[in-house]
Amino acid sequence: MPRNSLGSLEADVMDVLWAAPGPTTVRQVLDTLLAGRTVAYTTVQTVMDNLCRKGMLTREPAGRANVYRPAATREEFAADLVGAALSGAPDPAAVLIRFADRMDDADVRRLAEALERRRSDAGEGPAT
Amino acid sequence: MTALVVAVTGLVAAWTLPALLAAARWPLRYPRAAMLAWMLVLPATYGTVIAAALSLVLHLPPIAAALHAWLPGHTDALLRSYAHLGGRPLDAVVGGVAASVVTGAVLAVVISARRSAADRRRYLADLGLVARPVGLPGVLVVDVPQPAAYAVPGRPGAVVLTSAARDALDAAELTAVLAHERTHLRARHARLLGVAATFARAGWLPGARDSHRSLRLLAELHADDAAARSTSPLVVAGALLKLGRAATPEAGIGIGAVGMVARVERLLERTVPHRRPLAPVAMVGAVTGLVAMLTIQLAVLAAPIATAAYDAATCDLDCRSGSEPW
């Protein structure tokens, strides 16, 4: 997936915050990022403000600086994203097309047996 | 008279052809031809009804005057060939309604396509925060314990695979799933389904729901065929059973359990020789019939104008000095 540089920075910032043990300041995020790339404080500040606006981060004042934390864990965010895709919530007009829909257990059993018969008819084992 | 005949033919066809096409069996064997047939059904039916209604505006003074300037000496004969609903106000109303229906339909399709495109862009951006590329072009893996695979159309789009799906599928099944989803992206199924979904919102129109439901299944069948070519029908059936068993019950965009059973059964039947010898005949007949219907309807509608334009182009100056009251 080609990301533009700002999108890629967003991903890196989220990675830092998801890996962080607790609330984090812009300075702490910047220091972690600087280990791998050159980036300005104000850029990181902007990216983190954007992420707050999108609801990805929450911000609260702590002393003279603000501290940030992810609104959801990485796992929750990923599960929500996939869940939204599979429930068709954003827009049923084919935002995306999924491979398989839910089948009844009875149908699955019946078809799996038929599949096994066809596989042995074809003279192959289950490993086609 | 012409326009009236075309309109009545189109209406009768709109009430019958979609149901016939939805009930036909040959589309199971020729999904791409069936998608083409659905793309022809709407223009051949509703399209020609609207075109016939639009032809009424030819009677309105500004347009009739423009016609007269373009085809001097032939306009009276031309206008006599088109239905005249007994008065200019009525012509204006019917023609105006037809024009606004066309405008509204185009706007609805464009707006919903834009909205979908924006949703997909946002979705792909969010996905970029948690998904990782896995060395396969255009494939993203998301760490989620629920097995699922889907395509997100876009420029470029992406095939999304959950880590659970990647773990559940063997190598051949993975190839099949990726081939399936890439076919959706390459064939731009989302674009066609988006138009069909927009039209399906006018669910009270005969054929509106049928066309959407059928096209969703046909897009899956087309992608299944591509997956079966890259592996084998039984591999695709196995992958469908694995992911169908694990899928979440609430279905928004998919084809539902009925469609899933139809897809698996069709793939299993693939391994036995063709049992429907008439399917090719039915397919060719249906597609040819629809092309012929669309062509004839439009030709009948356009014939008077074409004739008048031809006469005007070939007649000498004498015939232009005819005594038309314009």
PDB file of C-alpha atoms in Angstrom, chain B residues 3 6 155-156 230 242 246 262 267 271 319-321:
ATOM      1  CA  ALA B   3     -42.777   7.121 -29.730  1.00  0.00           C
ATOM      2  CA  VAL B   6     -41.567   2.375 -28.407  1.00  0.00           C
ATOM      3  CA  ARG B 155      -6.750   3.694  -6.999  1.00  0.00           C
ATOM      4  CA  PRO B 156      -5.001   1.539  -6.103  1.00  0.00           C
ATOM      5  CA  SER B 230      -5.825 -20.154 -11.191  1.00  0.00           C
ATOM      6  CA  LYS B 242     -13.651 -22.433   5.403  1.00  0.00           C
ATOM      7  CA  ALA B 246     -16.343 -18.468  10.133  1.00  0.00           C
ATOM      8  CA  ALA B 262     -25.246 -21.633  -4.904  1.00  0.00           C
ATOM      9  CA  LEU B 267     -18.062 -25.168  -8.152  1.00  0.00           C
ATOM     10  CA  THR B 271     -15.973 -31.318 -11.964  1.00  0.00           C
ATOM     11  CA  CYS B 319     -37.857  21.821 -51.739  1.00  0.00           C
ATOM     12  CA  ARG B 320     -36.623  24.169 -49.018  1.00  0.00           C
ATOM     13  CA  SER B 321     -38.922  26.911 -50.240  1.00  0.00           C
TER      14      SER B 321
END
